[in-house]
């Protein structure tokens, strides 16, 4: 089997056991590292359940309040981090698959999804990790 020209497998980033603010910070750190490799990639983001009655995605954080989260990062810092890595995402990211926990209502699961306009690359949201893996794999030609 010739693996020399093979596209890398999608990167799976599991933040499912973290509070949402820490999950957001970890996702941004991991995506920054992937863009710094300067190679095309796709990522599967296993997200925690969003808090009830709140849209926790980074897009909801664009209100740029300066509140500091338990992770020590402020909303404004996370927004700045996304703005810094967005050009790399646009150039290198073939897709981000957001996976919400399967045991929550679909309406709450939809709250984790942020669109292509925010991230600068194709996105999808699902509660089915197998579907996310298949979509991300197809995005990188795997």
mmCIF file of N, CA and C in Angstrom, residues 35-125:
data_model
loop_
_atom_site.group_PDB
_atom_site.id
_atom_site.type_symbol
_atom_site.label_atom_id
_atom_site.label_comp_id
_atom_site.label_asym_id
_atom_site.label_seq_id
_atom_site.Cartn_x
_atom_site.Cartn_y
_atom_site.Cartn_z
ATOM 1 N N UNK A 35 -3.370 24.142 12.137
ATOM 2 C CA UNK A 35 -3.062 25.127 11.086
ATOM 3 C C UNK A 35 -1.565 25.407 11.020
ATOM 4 N N UNK A 36 -0.880 25.342 12.154
ATOM 5 C CA UNK A 36 0.570 25.587 12.171
ATOM 6 C C UNK A 36 1.347 24.494 11.445
ATOM 7 N N UNK A 37 0.757 23.311 11.295
ATOM 8 C CA UNK A 37 1.415 22.231 10.542
ATOM 9 C C UNK A 37 1.428 22.526 9.048
ATOM 10 N N UNK A 38 0.586 23.472 8.620
ATOM 11 C CA UNK A 38 0.532 23.903 7.215
ATOM 12 C C UNK A 38 0.223 22.758 6.254
ATOM 13 N N UNK A 39 -0.661 21.837 6.682
ATOM 14 C CA UNK A 39 -1.115 20.733 5.842
ATOM 15 C C UNK A 39 -2.638 20.694 5.892
ATOM 16 N N UNK A 40 -3.269 20.301 4.794
ATOM 17 C CA UNK A 40 -4.733 20.184 4.816
ATOM 18 C C UNK A 40 -5.185 19.197 5.888
ATOM 19 N N UNK A 41 -6.338 19.472 6.495
ATOM 20 C CA UNK A 41 -6.865 18.601 7.546
ATOM 21 C C UNK A 41 -8.372 18.750 7.656
ATOM 22 N N UNK A 42 -8.970 17.797 8.341
ATOM 23 C CA UNK A 42 -10.366 17.877 8.781
ATOM 24 C C UNK A 42 -10.356 17.456 10.238
ATOM 25 N N UNK A 43 -11.353 17.915 10.981
ATOM 26 C CA UNK A 43 -11.406 17.579 12.404
ATOM 27 C C UNK A 43 -12.821 17.212 12.821
ATOM 28 N N UNK A 44 -12.883 16.279 13.743
ATOM 29 C CA UNK A 44 -14.130 15.852 14.358
ATOM 30 C C UNK A 44 -14.083 16.365 15.784
ATOM 31 N N UNK A 45 -15.053 17.206 16.151
ATOM 32 C CA UNK A 45 -15.059 17.854 17.457
ATOM 33 C C UNK A 45 -16.153 17.238 18.319
ATOM 34 N N UNK A 46 -15.753 16.402 19.267
ATOM 35 C CA UNK A 46 -16.705 15.773 20.186
ATOM 36 C C UNK A 46 -16.961 16.766 21.311
ATOM 37 N N UNK A 47 -18.126 17.380 21.279
ATOM 38 C CA UNK A 47 -18.431 18.497 22.170
ATOM 39 C C UNK A 47 -19.256 18.070 23.376
ATOM 40 N N UNK A 48 -19.144 18.834 24.480
ATOM 41 C CA UNK A 48 -20.002 18.570 25.633
ATOM 42 C C UNK A 48 -21.419 19.073 25.357
ATOM 43 N N UNK A 49 -22.353 18.626 26.179
ATOM 44 C CA UNK A 49 -23.720 19.129 26.055
ATOM 45 C C UNK A 49 -23.736 20.612 26.399
ATOM 46 N N UNK A 50 -24.402 21.416 25.597
ATOM 47 C CA UNK A 50 -24.483 22.845 25.919
ATOM 48 C C UNK A 50 -25.378 23.064 27.133
ATOM 49 N N UNK A 51 -25.114 24.111 27.892
ATOM 50 C CA UNK A 51 -25.996 24.428 29.014
ATOM 51 C C UNK A 51 -27.402 24.716 28.496
ATOM 52 N N UNK A 52 -28.392 24.361 29.263
ATOM 53 C CA UNK A 52 -29.783 24.620 28.855
ATOM 54 C C UNK A 52 -30.024 26.113 28.746
ATOM 55 N N UNK A 53 -30.778 26.493 27.699
ATOM 56 C CA UNK A 53 -31.179 27.879 27.551
ATOM 57 C C UNK A 53 -30.087 28.822 27.093
ATOM 58 N N UNK A 54 -28.958 28.277 26.636
ATOM 59 C CA UNK A 54 -27.839 29.114 26.211
ATOM 60 C C UNK A 54 -27.231 28.545 24.947
ATOM 61 N N UNK A 55 -26.799 29.398 24.038
ATOM 62 C CA UNK A 55 -26.071 28.950 22.857
ATOM 63 C C UNK A 55 -24.597 29.150 23.144
ATOM 64 N N UNK A 56 -23.871 28.069 23.414
ATOM 65 C CA UNK A 56 -22.504 28.192 23.872
ATOM 66 C C UNK A 56 -21.452 28.300 22.789
ATOM 67 N N UNK A 57 -21.804 28.122 21.549
ATOM 68 C CA UNK A 57 -20.795 28.106 20.499
ATOM 69 C C UNK A 57 -20.016 29.407 20.479
ATOM 70 N N UNK A 58 -18.835 29.352 19.907
ATOM 71 C CA UNK A 58 -17.988 30.536 19.855
ATOM 72 C C UNK A 58 -18.735 31.684 19.197
ATOM 73 N N UNK A 59 -19.616 31.376 18.249
ATOM 74 C CA UNK A 59 -20.374 32.437 17.587
ATOM 75 C C UNK A 59 -21.212 33.209 18.591
ATOM 76 N N UNK A 60 -21.712 32.535 19.606
ATOM 77 C CA UNK A 60 -22.478 33.222 20.638
ATOM 78 C C UNK A 60 -21.564 34.061 21.501
ATOM 79 N N UNK A 61 -20.290 33.726 21.498
ATOM 80 C CA UNK A 61 -19.321 34.461 22.304
ATOM 81 C C UNK A 61 -18.883 35.748 21.632
ATOM 82 N N UNK A 62 -19.307 35.964 20.406
ATOM 83 C CA UNK A 62 -18.869 37.138 19.675
ATOM 84 C C UNK A 62 -19.402 38.415 20.316
ATOM 85 N N UNK A 63 -20.237 38.277 21.322
ATOM 86 C CA UNK A 63 -20.684 39.459 22.048
ATOM 87 C C UNK A 63 -19.499 40.143 22.720
ATOM 88 N N UNK A 64 -18.373 39.463 22.809
ATOM 89 C CA UNK A 64 -17.112 39.980 23.298
ATOM 90 C C UNK A 64 -17.221 40.558 24.707
ATOM 91 N N UNK A 65 -17.945 39.881 25.544
ATOM 92 C CA UNK A 65 -17.900 40.268 26.952
ATOM 93 C C UNK A 65 -16.553 39.811 27.472
ATOM 94 N N UNK A 66 -16.038 40.481 28.456
ATOM 95 C CA UNK A 66 -14.696 40.165 28.938
ATOM 96 C C UNK A 66 -14.730 39.256 30.150
ATOM 97 N N UNK A 67 -15.818 38.541 30.339
ATOM 98 C CA UNK A 67 -15.886 37.659 31.498
ATOM 99 C C UNK A 67 -14.854 36.548 31.374
ATOM 100 N N UNK A 68 -14.241 36.204 32.492
ATOM 101 C CA UNK A 68 -13.224 35.162 32.507
ATOM 102 C C UNK A 68 -13.894 33.859 32.898
ATOM 103 N N UNK A 69 -13.595 32.819 32.146
ATOM 104 C CA UNK A 69 -14.186 31.515 32.402
ATOM 105 C C UNK A 69 -13.347 30.740 33.400
ATOM 106 N N UNK A 70 -13.851 29.568 33.761
ATOM 107 C CA UNK A 70 -13.133 28.689 34.679
ATOM 108 C C UNK A 70 -11.802 28.236 34.085
ATOM 109 N N UNK A 71 -11.695 28.242 32.761
ATOM 110 C CA UNK A 71 -10.452 27.819 32.121
ATOM 111 C C UNK A 71 -9.398 28.917 32.159
ATOM 112 N N UNK A 72 -9.797 30.109 32.622
ATOM 113 C CA UNK A 72 -8.848 31.211 32.692
ATOM 114 C C UNK A 72 -8.802 32.041 31.426
ATOM 115 N N UNK A 73 -9.614 31.690 30.436
ATOM 116 C CA UNK A 73 -9.640 32.468 29.208
ATOM 117 C C UNK A 73 -10.942 33.245 29.157
ATOM 118 N N UNK A 74 -10.852 34.455 28.702
ATOM 119 C CA UNK A 74 -12.054 35.271 28.579
ATOM 120 C C UNK A 74 -12.701 35.011 27.232
ATOM 121 N N UNK A 75 -13.944 35.376 27.124
ATOM 122 C CA UNK A 75 -14.656 35.275 25.861
ATOM 123 C C UNK A 75 -13.923 36.071 24.793
ATOM 124 N N UNK A 76 -13.468 37.270 25.152
ATOM 125 C CA UNK A 76 -12.753 38.109 24.193
ATOM 126 C C UNK A 76 -11.480 37.416 23.712
ATOM 127 N N UNK A 77 -10.773 36.726 24.596
ATOM 128 C CA UNK A 77 -9.558 36.012 24.193
ATOM 129 C C UNK A 77 -9.883 34.887 23.222
ATOM 130 N N UNK A 78 -10.991 34.180 23.462
ATOM 131 C CA UNK A 78 -11.361 33.087 22.556
ATOM 132 C C UNK A 78 -11.753 33.647 21.187
ATOM 133 N N UNK A 79 -12.439 34.773 21.168
ATOM 134 C CA UNK A 79 -12.807 35.397 19.891
ATOM 135 C C UNK A 79 -11.553 35.853 19.151
ATOM 136 N N UNK A 80 -10.617 36.469 19.860
ATOM 137 C CA UNK A 80 -9.348 36.885 19.236
ATOM 138 C C UNK A 80 -8.593 35.676 18.679
ATOM 139 N N UNK A 81 -8.582 34.585 19.449
ATOM 140 C CA UNK A 81 -7.884 33.378 18.990
ATOM 141 C C UNK A 81 -8.512 32.852 17.703
ATOM 142 N N UNK A 82 -9.828 32.843 17.634
ATOM 143 C CA UNK A 82 -10.494 32.382 16.416
ATOM 144 C C UNK A 82 -10.162 33.292 15.244
ATOM 145 N N UNK A 83 -10.173 34.584 15.462
ATOM 146 C CA UNK A 83 -9.839 35.520 14.381
ATOM 147 C C UNK A 83 -8.411 35.305 13.890
ATOM 148 N N UNK A 84 -7.507 34.965 14.805
ATOM 149 C CA UNK A 84 -6.103 34.737 14.415
ATOM 150 C C UNK A 84 -5.946 33.469 13.583
ATOM 151 N N UNK A 85 -6.709 32.419 13.904
ATOM 152 C CA UNK A 85 -6.519 31.160 13.180
ATOM 153 C C UNK A 85 -7.436 31.020 11.966
ATOM 154 N N UNK A 86 -8.432 31.892 11.835
ATOM 155 C CA UNK A 86 -9.386 31.760 10.726
ATOM 156 C C UNK A 86 -8.703 31.733 9.356
ATOM 157 N N UNK A 87 -7.695 32.579 9.064
ATOM 158 C CA UNK A 87 -7.050 32.473 7.743
ATOM 159 C C UNK A 87 -6.452 31.080 7.501
ATOM 160 N N UNK A 88 -5.861 30.489 8.522
ATOM 161 C CA UNK A 88 -5.323 29.132 8.383
ATOM 162 C C UNK A 88 -6.419 28.100 8.184
ATOM 163 N N UNK A 89 -7.548 28.292 8.867
ATOM 164 C CA UNK A 89 -8.680 27.384 8.682
ATOM 165 C C UNK A 89 -9.211 27.493 7.255
ATOM 166 N N UNK A 90 -9.333 28.707 6.765
ATOM 167 C CA UNK A 90 -9.836 28.916 5.411
ATOM 168 C C UNK A 90 -8.920 28.246 4.388
ATOM 169 N N UNK A 91 -7.621 28.360 4.593
ATOM 170 C CA UNK A 91 -6.656 27.813 3.644
ATOM 171 C C UNK A 91 -6.488 26.297 3.760
ATOM 172 N N UNK A 92 -6.544 25.761 4.974
ATOM 173 C CA UNK A 92 -6.140 24.373 5.194
ATOM 174 C C UNK A 92 -7.231 23.423 5.662
ATOM 175 N N UNK A 93 -8.242 23.931 6.325
ATOM 176 C CA UNK A 93 -9.256 23.058 6.902
ATOM 177 C C UNK A 93 -10.259 22.633 5.837
ATOM 178 N N UNK A 94 -10.404 21.339 5.680
ATOM 179 C CA UNK A 94 -11.349 20.790 4.705
ATOM 180 C C UNK A 94 -12.721 20.564 5.326
ATOM 181 N N UNK A 95 -12.801 20.631 6.664
ATOM 182 C CA UNK A 95 -14.098 20.498 7.314
ATOM 183 C C UNK A 95 -13.987 20.278 8.809
ATOM 184 N N UNK A 96 -14.969 20.833 9.540
ATOM 185 C CA UNK A 96 -15.099 20.627 10.980
ATOM 186 C C UNK A 96 -16.445 19.965 11.228
ATOM 187 N N UNK A 97 -16.424 18.797 11.835
ATOM 188 C CA UNK A 97 -17.657 18.078 12.171
ATOM 189 C C UNK A 97 -17.889 18.208 13.668
ATOM 190 N N UNK A 98 -18.934 18.916 14.037
ATOM 191 C CA UNK A 98 -19.299 19.098 15.443
ATOM 192 C C UNK A 98 -20.222 17.956 15.854
ATOM 193 N N UNK A 99 -19.847 17.227 16.917
ATOM 194 C CA UNK A 99 -20.649 16.098 17.382
ATOM 195 C C UNK A 99 -21.155 16.400 18.784
ATOM 196 N N UNK A 100 -22.472 16.487 18.898
ATOM 197 C CA UNK A 100 -23.112 16.697 20.195
ATOM 198 C C UNK A 100 -23.396 15.337 20.826
ATOM 199 N N UNK A 101 -23.513 15.299 22.146
ATOM 200 C CA UNK A 101 -23.858 14.029 22.795
ATOM 201 C C UNK A 101 -25.178 13.471 22.247
ATOM 202 N N UNK A 102 -25.240 12.158 22.099
ATOM 203 C CA UNK A 102 -26.426 11.514 21.541
ATOM 204 C C UNK A 102 -27.615 11.521 22.497
ATOM 205 N N UNK A 103 -27.343 11.744 23.771
ATOM 206 C CA UNK A 103 -28.418 11.623 24.771
ATOM 207 C C UNK A 103 -29.092 12.951 25.123
ATOM 208 N N UNK A 104 -28.947 13.971 24.286
ATOM 209 C CA UNK A 104 -29.623 15.236 24.554
ATOM 210 C C UNK A 104 -30.598 15.526 23.411
ATOM 211 N N UNK A 105 -31.619 16.370 23.653
ATOM 212 C CA UNK A 105 -32.565 16.690 22.581
ATOM 213 C C UNK A 105 -31.872 17.359 21.398
ATOM 214 N N UNK A 106 -32.385 17.102 20.220
ATOM 215 C CA UNK A 106 -31.789 17.635 18.988
ATOM 216 C C UNK A 106 -31.696 19.158 19.001
ATOM 217 N N UNK A 107 -32.691 19.832 19.612
ATOM 218 C CA UNK A 107 -32.656 21.296 19.648
ATOM 219 C C UNK A 107 -31.433 21.791 20.421
ATOM 220 N N UNK A 108 -31.092 21.125 21.522
ATOM 221 C CA UNK A 108 -29.915 21.515 22.297
ATOM 222 C C UNK A 108 -28.645 21.139 21.550
ATOM 223 N N UNK A 109 -28.675 20.023 20.859
ATOM 224 C CA UNK A 109 -27.504 19.599 20.091
ATOM 225 C C UNK A 109 -27.182 20.608 19.002
ATOM 226 N N UNK A 110 -28.217 21.171 18.388
ATOM 227 C CA UNK A 110 -28.011 22.143 17.315
ATOM 228 C C UNK A 110 -27.278 23.382 17.815
ATOM 229 N N UNK A 111 -27.343 23.653 19.111
ATOM 230 C CA UNK A 111 -26.712 24.843 19.674
ATOM 231 C C UNK A 111 -25.188 24.803 19.589
ATOM 232 N N UNK A 112 -24.588 23.618 19.439
ATOM 233 C CA UNK A 112 -23.127 23.557 19.374
ATOM 234 C C UNK A 112 -22.595 23.911 17.996
ATOM 235 N N UNK A 113 -23.452 23.911 16.993
ATOM 236 C CA UNK A 113 -22.986 24.101 15.626
ATOM 237 C C UNK A 113 -22.784 25.568 15.294
ATOM 238 N N UNK A 114 -21.628 25.872 14.769
ATOM 239 C CA UNK A 114 -21.317 27.195 14.237
ATOM 240 C C UNK A 114 -21.043 27.007 12.758
ATOM 241 N N UNK A 115 -21.484 27.915 11.959
ATOM 242 C CA UNK A 115 -21.405 27.752 10.517
ATOM 243 C C UNK A 115 -20.082 28.112 9.890
ATOM 244 N N UNK A 116 -20.041 27.849 8.597
ATOM 245 C CA UNK A 116 -18.855 28.097 7.783
ATOM 246 C C UNK A 116 -18.427 29.553 7.833
ATOM 247 N N UNK A 117 -19.392 30.465 7.931
ATOM 248 C CA UNK A 117 -19.056 31.887 7.953
ATOM 249 C C UNK A 117 -18.179 32.227 9.158
ATOM 250 N N UNK A 118 -18.468 31.609 10.299
ATOM 251 C CA UNK A 118 -17.676 31.859 11.498
ATOM 252 C C UNK A 118 -16.287 31.239 11.394
ATOM 253 N N UNK A 119 -16.236 29.981 11.006
ATOM 254 C CA UNK A 119 -14.976 29.235 11.023
ATOM 255 C C UNK A 119 -14.129 29.440 9.780
ATOM 256 N N UNK A 120 -14.739 29.772 8.653
ATOM 257 C CA UNK A 120 -13.982 29.958 7.424
ATOM 258 C C UNK A 120 -13.729 28.672 6.666
ATOM 259 N N UNK A 121 -14.431 27.602 7.037
ATOM 260 C CA UNK A 121 -14.287 26.311 6.364
ATOM 261 C C UNK A 121 -15.623 25.572 6.474
ATOM 262 N N UNK A 122 -15.813 24.522 5.678
ATOM 263 C CA UNK A 122 -17.067 23.775 5.753
ATOM 264 C C UNK A 122 -17.276 23.166 7.148
ATOM 265 N N UNK A 123 -18.527 23.153 7.588
ATOM 266 C CA UNK A 123 -18.862 22.563 8.887
ATOM 267 C C UNK A 123 -20.107 21.704 8.745
ATOM 268 N N UNK A 124 -20.279 20.817 9.700
ATOM 269 C CA UNK A 124 -21.511 20.035 9.816
ATOM 270 C C UNK A 124 -21.722 19.736 11.284
ATOM 271 N N UNK A 125 -22.962 19.469 11.648
ATOM 272 C CA UNK A 125 -23.286 19.120 13.029
ATOM 273 C C UNK A 125 -24.140 17.868 13.038
#
